[in-house]
Tab-separated table of C-alpha atoms in Angstrom:
chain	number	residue	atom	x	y	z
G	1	UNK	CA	49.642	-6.541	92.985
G	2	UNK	CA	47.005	-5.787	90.640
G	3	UNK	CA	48.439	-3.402	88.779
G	4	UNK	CA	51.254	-5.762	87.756
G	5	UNK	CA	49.014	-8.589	87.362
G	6	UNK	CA	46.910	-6.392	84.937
G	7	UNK	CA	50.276	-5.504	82.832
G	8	UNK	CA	51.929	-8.708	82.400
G	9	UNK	CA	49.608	-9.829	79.644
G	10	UNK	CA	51.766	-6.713	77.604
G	11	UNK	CA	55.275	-6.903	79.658
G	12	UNK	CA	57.540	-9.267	79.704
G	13	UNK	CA	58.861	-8.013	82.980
G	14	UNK	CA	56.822	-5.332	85.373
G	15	UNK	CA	58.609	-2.734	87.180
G	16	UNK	CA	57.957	-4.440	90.205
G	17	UNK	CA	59.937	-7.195	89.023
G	18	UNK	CA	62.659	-5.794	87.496
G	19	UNK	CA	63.549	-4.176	91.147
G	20	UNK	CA	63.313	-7.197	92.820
G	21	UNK	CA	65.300	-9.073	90.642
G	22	UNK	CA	68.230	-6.477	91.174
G	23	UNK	CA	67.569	-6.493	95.050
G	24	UNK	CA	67.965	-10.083	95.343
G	25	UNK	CA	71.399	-9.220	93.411
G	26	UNK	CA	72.374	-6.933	95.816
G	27	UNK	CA	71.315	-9.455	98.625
G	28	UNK	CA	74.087	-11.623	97.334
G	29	UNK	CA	76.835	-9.022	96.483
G	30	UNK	CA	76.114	-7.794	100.268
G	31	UNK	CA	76.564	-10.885	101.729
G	32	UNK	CA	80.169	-11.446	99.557
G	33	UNK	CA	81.016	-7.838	100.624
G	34	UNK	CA	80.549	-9.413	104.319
G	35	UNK	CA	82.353	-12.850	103.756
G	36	UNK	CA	85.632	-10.757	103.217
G	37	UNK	CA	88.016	-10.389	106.062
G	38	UNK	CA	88.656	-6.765	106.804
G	39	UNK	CA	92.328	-6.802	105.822
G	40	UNK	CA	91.933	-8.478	102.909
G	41	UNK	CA	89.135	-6.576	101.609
G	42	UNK	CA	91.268	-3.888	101.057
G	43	UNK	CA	94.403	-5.493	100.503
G	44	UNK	CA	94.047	-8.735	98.868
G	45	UNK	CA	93.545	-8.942	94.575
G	46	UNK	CA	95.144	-11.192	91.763
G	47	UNK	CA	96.478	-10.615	88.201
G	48	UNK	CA	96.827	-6.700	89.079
G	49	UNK	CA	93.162	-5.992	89.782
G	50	UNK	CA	91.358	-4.056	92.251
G	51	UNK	CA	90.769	-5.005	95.636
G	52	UNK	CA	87.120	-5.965	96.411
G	53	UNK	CA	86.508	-2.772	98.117
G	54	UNK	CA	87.461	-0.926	95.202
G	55	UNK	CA	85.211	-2.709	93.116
G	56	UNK	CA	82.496	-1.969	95.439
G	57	UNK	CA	83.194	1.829	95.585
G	58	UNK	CA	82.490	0.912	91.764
G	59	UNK	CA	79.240	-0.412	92.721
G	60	UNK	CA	78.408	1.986	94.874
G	61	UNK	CA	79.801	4.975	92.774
G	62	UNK	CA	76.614	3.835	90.089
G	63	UNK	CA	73.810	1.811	91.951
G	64	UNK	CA	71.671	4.669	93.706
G	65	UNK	CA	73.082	7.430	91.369
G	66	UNK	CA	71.462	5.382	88.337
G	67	UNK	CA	68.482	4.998	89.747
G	68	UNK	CA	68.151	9.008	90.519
G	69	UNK	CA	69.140	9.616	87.249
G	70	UNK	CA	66.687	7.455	85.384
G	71	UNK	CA	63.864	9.044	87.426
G	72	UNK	CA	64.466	12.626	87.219
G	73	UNK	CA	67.115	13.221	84.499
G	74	UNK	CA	69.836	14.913	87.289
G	75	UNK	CA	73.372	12.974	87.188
G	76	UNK	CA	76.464	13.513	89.468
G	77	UNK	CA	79.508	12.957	88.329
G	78	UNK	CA	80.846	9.220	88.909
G	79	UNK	CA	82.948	9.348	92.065
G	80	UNK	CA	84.611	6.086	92.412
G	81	UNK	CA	87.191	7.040	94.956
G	82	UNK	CA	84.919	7.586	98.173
G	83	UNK	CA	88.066	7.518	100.346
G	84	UNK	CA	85.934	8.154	102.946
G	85	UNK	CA	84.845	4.607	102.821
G	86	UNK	CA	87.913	2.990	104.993
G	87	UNK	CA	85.830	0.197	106.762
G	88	UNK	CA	83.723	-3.130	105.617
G	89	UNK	CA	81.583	-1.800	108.606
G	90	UNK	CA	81.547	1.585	106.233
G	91	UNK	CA	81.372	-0.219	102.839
G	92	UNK	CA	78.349	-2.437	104.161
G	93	UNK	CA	76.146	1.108	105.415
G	94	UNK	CA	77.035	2.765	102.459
G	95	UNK	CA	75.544	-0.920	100.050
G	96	UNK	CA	72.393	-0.436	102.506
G	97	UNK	CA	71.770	3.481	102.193
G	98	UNK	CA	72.019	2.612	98.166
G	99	UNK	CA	69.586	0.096	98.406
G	100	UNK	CA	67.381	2.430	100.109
G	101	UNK	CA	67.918	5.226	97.753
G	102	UNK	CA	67.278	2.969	94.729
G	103	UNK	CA	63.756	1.886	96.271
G	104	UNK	CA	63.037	5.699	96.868
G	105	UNK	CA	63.765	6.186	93.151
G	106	UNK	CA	62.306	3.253	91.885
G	107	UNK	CA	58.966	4.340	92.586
G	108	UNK	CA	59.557	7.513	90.281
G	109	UNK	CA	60.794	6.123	87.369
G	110	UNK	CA	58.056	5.571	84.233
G	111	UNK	CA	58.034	3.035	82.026
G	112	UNK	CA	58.771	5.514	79.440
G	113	UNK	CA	61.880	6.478	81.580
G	114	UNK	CA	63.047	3.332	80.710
G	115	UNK	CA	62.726	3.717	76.885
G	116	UNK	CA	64.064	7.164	77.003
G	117	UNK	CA	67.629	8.222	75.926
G	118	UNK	CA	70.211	9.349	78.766
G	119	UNK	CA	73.663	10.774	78.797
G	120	UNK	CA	74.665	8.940	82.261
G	121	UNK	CA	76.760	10.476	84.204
G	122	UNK	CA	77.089	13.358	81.267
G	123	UNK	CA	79.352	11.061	79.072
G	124	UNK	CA	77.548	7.283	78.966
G	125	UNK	CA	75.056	7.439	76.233
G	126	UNK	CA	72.304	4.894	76.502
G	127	UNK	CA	68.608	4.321	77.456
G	128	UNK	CA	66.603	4.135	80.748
G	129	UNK	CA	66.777	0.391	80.653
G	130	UNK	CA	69.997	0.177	79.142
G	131	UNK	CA	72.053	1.896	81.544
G	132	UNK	CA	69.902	0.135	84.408
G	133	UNK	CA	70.986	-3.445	82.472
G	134	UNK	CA	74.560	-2.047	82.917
G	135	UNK	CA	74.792	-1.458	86.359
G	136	UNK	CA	73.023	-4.446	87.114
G	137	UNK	CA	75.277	-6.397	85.254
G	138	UNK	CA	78.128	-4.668	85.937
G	139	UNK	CA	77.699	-5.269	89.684
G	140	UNK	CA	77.395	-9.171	88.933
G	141	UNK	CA	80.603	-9.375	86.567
G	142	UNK	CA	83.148	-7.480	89.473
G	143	UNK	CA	80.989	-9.492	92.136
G	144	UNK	CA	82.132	-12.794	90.450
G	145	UNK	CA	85.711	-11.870	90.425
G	146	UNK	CA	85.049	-11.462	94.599
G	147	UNK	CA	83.801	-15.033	94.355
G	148	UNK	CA	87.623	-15.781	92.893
G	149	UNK	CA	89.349	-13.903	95.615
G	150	UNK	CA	86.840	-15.348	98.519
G	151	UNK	CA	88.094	-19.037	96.813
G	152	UNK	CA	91.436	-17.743	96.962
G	153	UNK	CA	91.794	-16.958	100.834
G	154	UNK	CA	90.162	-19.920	101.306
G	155	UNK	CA	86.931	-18.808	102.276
G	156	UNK	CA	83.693	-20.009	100.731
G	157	UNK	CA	81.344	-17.661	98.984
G	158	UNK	CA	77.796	-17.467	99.544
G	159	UNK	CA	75.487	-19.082	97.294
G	160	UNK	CA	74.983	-17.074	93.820
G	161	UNK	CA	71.486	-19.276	93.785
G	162	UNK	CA	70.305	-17.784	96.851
G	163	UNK	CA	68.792	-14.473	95.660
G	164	UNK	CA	66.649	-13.483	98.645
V	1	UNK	CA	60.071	-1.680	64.131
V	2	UNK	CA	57.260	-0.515	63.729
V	3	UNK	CA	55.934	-3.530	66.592
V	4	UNK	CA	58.656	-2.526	69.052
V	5	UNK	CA	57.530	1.113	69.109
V	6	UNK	CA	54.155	0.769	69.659
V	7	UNK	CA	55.179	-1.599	72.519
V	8	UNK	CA	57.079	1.204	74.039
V	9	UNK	CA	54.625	2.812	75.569
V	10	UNK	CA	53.668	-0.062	77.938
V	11	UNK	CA	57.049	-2.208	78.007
V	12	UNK	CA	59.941	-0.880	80.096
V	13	UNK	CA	62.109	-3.709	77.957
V	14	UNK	CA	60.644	-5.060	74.495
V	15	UNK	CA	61.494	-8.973	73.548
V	16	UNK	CA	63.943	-7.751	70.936
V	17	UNK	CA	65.386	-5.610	73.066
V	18	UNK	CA	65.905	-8.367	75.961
V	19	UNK	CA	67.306	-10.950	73.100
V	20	UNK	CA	69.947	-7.591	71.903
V	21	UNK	CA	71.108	-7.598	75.441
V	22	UNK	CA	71.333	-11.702	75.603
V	23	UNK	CA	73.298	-11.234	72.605
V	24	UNK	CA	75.461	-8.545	73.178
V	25	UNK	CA	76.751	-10.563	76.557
V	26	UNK	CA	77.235	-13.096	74.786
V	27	UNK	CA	79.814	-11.825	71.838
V	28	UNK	CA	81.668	-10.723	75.561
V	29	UNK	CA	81.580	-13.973	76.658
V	30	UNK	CA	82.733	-15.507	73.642
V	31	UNK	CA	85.638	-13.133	73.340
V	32	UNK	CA	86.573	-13.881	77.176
V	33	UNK	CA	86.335	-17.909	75.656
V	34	UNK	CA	88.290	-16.964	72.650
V	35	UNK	CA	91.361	-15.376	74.488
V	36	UNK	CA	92.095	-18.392	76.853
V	37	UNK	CA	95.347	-20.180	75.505
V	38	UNK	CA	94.528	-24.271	74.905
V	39	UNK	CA	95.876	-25.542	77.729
V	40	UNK	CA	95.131	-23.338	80.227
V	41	UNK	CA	91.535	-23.384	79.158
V	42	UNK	CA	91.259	-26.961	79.748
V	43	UNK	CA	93.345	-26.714	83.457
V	44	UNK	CA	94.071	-23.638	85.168
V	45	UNK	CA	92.120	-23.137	87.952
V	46	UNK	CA	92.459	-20.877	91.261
V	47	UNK	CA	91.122	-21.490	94.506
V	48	UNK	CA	89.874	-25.207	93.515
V	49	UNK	CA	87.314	-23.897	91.538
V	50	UNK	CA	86.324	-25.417	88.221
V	51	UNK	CA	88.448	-24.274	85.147
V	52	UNK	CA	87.338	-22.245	82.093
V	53	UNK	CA	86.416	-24.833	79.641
V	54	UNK	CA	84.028	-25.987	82.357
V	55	UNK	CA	82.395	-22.841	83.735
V	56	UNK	CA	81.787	-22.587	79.622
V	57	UNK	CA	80.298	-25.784	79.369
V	58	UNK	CA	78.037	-25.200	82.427
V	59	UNK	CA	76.685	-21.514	80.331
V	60	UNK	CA	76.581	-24.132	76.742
V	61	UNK	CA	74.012	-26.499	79.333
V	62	UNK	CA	71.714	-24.167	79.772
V	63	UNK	CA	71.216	-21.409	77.371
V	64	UNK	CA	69.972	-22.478	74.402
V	65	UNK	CA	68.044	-25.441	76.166
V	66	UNK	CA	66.420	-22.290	78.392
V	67	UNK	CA	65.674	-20.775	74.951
V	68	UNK	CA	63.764	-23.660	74.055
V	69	UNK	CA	61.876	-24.508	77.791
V	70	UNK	CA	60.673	-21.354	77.716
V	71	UNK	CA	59.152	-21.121	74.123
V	72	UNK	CA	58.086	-24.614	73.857
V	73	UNK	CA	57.546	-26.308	77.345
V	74	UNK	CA	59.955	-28.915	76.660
V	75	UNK	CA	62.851	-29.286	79.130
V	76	UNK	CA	65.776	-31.428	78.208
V	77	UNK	CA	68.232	-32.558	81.354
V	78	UNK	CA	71.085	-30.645	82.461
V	79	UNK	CA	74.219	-31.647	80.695
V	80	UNK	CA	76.882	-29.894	81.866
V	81	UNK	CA	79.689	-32.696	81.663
V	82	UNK	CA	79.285	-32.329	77.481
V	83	UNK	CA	82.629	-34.442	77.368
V	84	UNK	CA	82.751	-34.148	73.517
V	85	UNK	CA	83.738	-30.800	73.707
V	86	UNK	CA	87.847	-31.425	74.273
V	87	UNK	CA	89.516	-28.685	72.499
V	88	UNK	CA	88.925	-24.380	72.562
V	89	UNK	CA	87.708	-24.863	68.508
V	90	UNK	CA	84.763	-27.357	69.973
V	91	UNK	CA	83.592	-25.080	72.490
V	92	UNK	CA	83.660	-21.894	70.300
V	93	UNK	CA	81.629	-24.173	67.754
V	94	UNK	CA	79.314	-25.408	70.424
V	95	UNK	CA	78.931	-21.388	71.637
V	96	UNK	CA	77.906	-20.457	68.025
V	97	UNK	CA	75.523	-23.235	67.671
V	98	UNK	CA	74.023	-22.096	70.928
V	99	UNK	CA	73.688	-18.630	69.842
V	100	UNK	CA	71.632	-19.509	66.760
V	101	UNK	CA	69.427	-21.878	69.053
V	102	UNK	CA	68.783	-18.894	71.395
V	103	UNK	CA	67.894	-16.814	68.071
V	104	UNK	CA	65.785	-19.308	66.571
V	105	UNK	CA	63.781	-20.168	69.609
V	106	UNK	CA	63.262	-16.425	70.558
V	107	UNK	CA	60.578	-16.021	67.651
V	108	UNK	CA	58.355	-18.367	69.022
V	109	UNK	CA	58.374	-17.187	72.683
V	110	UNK	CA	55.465	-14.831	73.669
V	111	UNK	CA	55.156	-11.654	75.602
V	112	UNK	CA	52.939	-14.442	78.106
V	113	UNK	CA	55.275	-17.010	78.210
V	114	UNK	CA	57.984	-14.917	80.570
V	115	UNK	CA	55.054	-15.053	83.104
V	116	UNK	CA	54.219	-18.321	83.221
V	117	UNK	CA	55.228	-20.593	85.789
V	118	UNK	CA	58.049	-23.154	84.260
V	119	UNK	CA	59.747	-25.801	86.599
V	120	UNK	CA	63.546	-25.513	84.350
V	121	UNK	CA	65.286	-28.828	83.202
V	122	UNK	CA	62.188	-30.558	85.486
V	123	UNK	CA	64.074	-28.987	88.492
V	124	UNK	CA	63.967	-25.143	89.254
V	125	UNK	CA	61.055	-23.670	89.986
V	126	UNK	CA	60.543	-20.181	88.349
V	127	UNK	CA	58.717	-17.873	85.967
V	128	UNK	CA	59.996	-17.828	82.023
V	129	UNK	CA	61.556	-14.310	82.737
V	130	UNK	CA	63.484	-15.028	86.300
V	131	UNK	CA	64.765	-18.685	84.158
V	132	UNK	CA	66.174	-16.602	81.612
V	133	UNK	CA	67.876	-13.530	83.774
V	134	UNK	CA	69.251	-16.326	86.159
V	135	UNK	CA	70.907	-17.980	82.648
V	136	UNK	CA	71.944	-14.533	82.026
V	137	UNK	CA	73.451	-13.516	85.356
V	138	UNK	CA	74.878	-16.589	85.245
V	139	UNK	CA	76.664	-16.288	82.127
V	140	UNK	CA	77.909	-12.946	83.517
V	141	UNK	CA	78.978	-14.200	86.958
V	142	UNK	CA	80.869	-16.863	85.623
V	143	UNK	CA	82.523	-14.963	83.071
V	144	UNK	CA	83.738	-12.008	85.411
V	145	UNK	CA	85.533	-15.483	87.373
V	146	UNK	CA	86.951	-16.027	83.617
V	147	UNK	CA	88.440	-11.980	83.552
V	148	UNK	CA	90.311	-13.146	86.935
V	149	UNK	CA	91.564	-16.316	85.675
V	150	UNK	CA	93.019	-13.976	82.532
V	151	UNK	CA	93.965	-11.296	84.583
V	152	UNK	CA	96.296	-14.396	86.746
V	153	UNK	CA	97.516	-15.761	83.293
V	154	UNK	CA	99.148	-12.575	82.372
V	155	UNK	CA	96.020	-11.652	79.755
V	156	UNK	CA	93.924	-8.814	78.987
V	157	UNK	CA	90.364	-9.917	78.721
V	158	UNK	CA	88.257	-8.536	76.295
V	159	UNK	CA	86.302	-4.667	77.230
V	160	UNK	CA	83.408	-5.164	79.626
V	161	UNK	CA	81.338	-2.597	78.104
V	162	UNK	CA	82.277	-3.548	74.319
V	163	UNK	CA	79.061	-5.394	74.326
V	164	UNK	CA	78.677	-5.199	70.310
């Protein structure tokens, strides 16, 4: 904790807090993930749109990839499909091994990484940060449109407030 | 420039940088405002959830007003009802206006002031930083609700990633 109290006088946001601002995201995108039935999690969608477990695949296709490329400069290629990923019970180990994997990347990433240009994925052109704001936000914007769907069916959504 | 670079080296996001990404949401957002039709702005709805013109009114409560809290202290209360606002022309007025409050406010917040403690609108509890992401994942969350509401109406919403 000293580190990060010794840097805020020159950041407006530490590493530290950066991460956990995105993990208490991904608390809440889990738990939506969860509230959906299993049928209609990968049946259910309005106005022509993806199900919700395609627009976690999305998630999931980025998250822990993003982080791995911001530390050491190695991207895969974007592989949305992951039609291995049949199950909630699936879709919910693959959010946690993410999660993990971002941590375990976290920790390698510099704060020049973050000012540093990237080709993501070897076609998104950005910078550390910039390509870390996008999946962030990214994953809040499709998460949103699961809060719609959850309304839909019926079902209420977790709280967005609750970020922990 | 010349500030922002020699920032770099110690900043994994600079304050310009943070208000570019605000900002470049934002012109998203507005779009996603912009291509409602009148009426359904003011009354479609799915699930029972609120409708367009007020998910925009609830961003139009907070964002500039977090702007200010932030750089100055000074909290106003949360109006989200803003019952003047009656037609699509108001609110895209009201967005602008809110835009240059954000802009104008910005200058005068420090590097120090996203780490102090603030208590928002005299009720939320926080650090200047996690007051202004939550605005800003709010603005995003709320919006992706607006893509489904387009996506129901028959619309194609603005590009997510045309954040310019």
């Amino acid at each position: 904790m000293e580190t990060t109290e010794t840097l805020n006088e020159t950041q407006l946001i530490t590493k530290d807090q950066l991460l956990n601002q995105w993990l208490g995201q991904r608390k809440v995108t889990r738990r939506v993930l969860d509230a959906f039935p299993e049928k209609e999690l990968f049946e259910f969608t309005i106005g022509g749109m993806r199900t919700y477990a395609q627009l976690t695949k999305e998630m999931l296709a980025m998250d822990g990839a993003t982080a791995k490329g911001v530390a050491t400069g190695e991207w895969s290629t974007l592989d949305e499909e992951k039609s291995e990923l049949t199950t909630k019970a699936d879709l919910l180990a693959s959010w946690d091994e993410s999660t993990e994997k971002i941590q375990k990347y976290w920790k390698q990433i510099s704060i020049k990484n973050f000012q540093e240009k990237v080709v993501a994925f070897g076609q998104y052109e950005g910078t550390g940060y910039s390509i870390l704001f996008y999946v962030m936000d990214n994953e809040i914007h499709h998460r949103g449109q699961g809060y719609v769907y959850l309304r839909a069916l019926g079902i209420t959504p977790p709280n967005f407030w609750e970020q922990y």
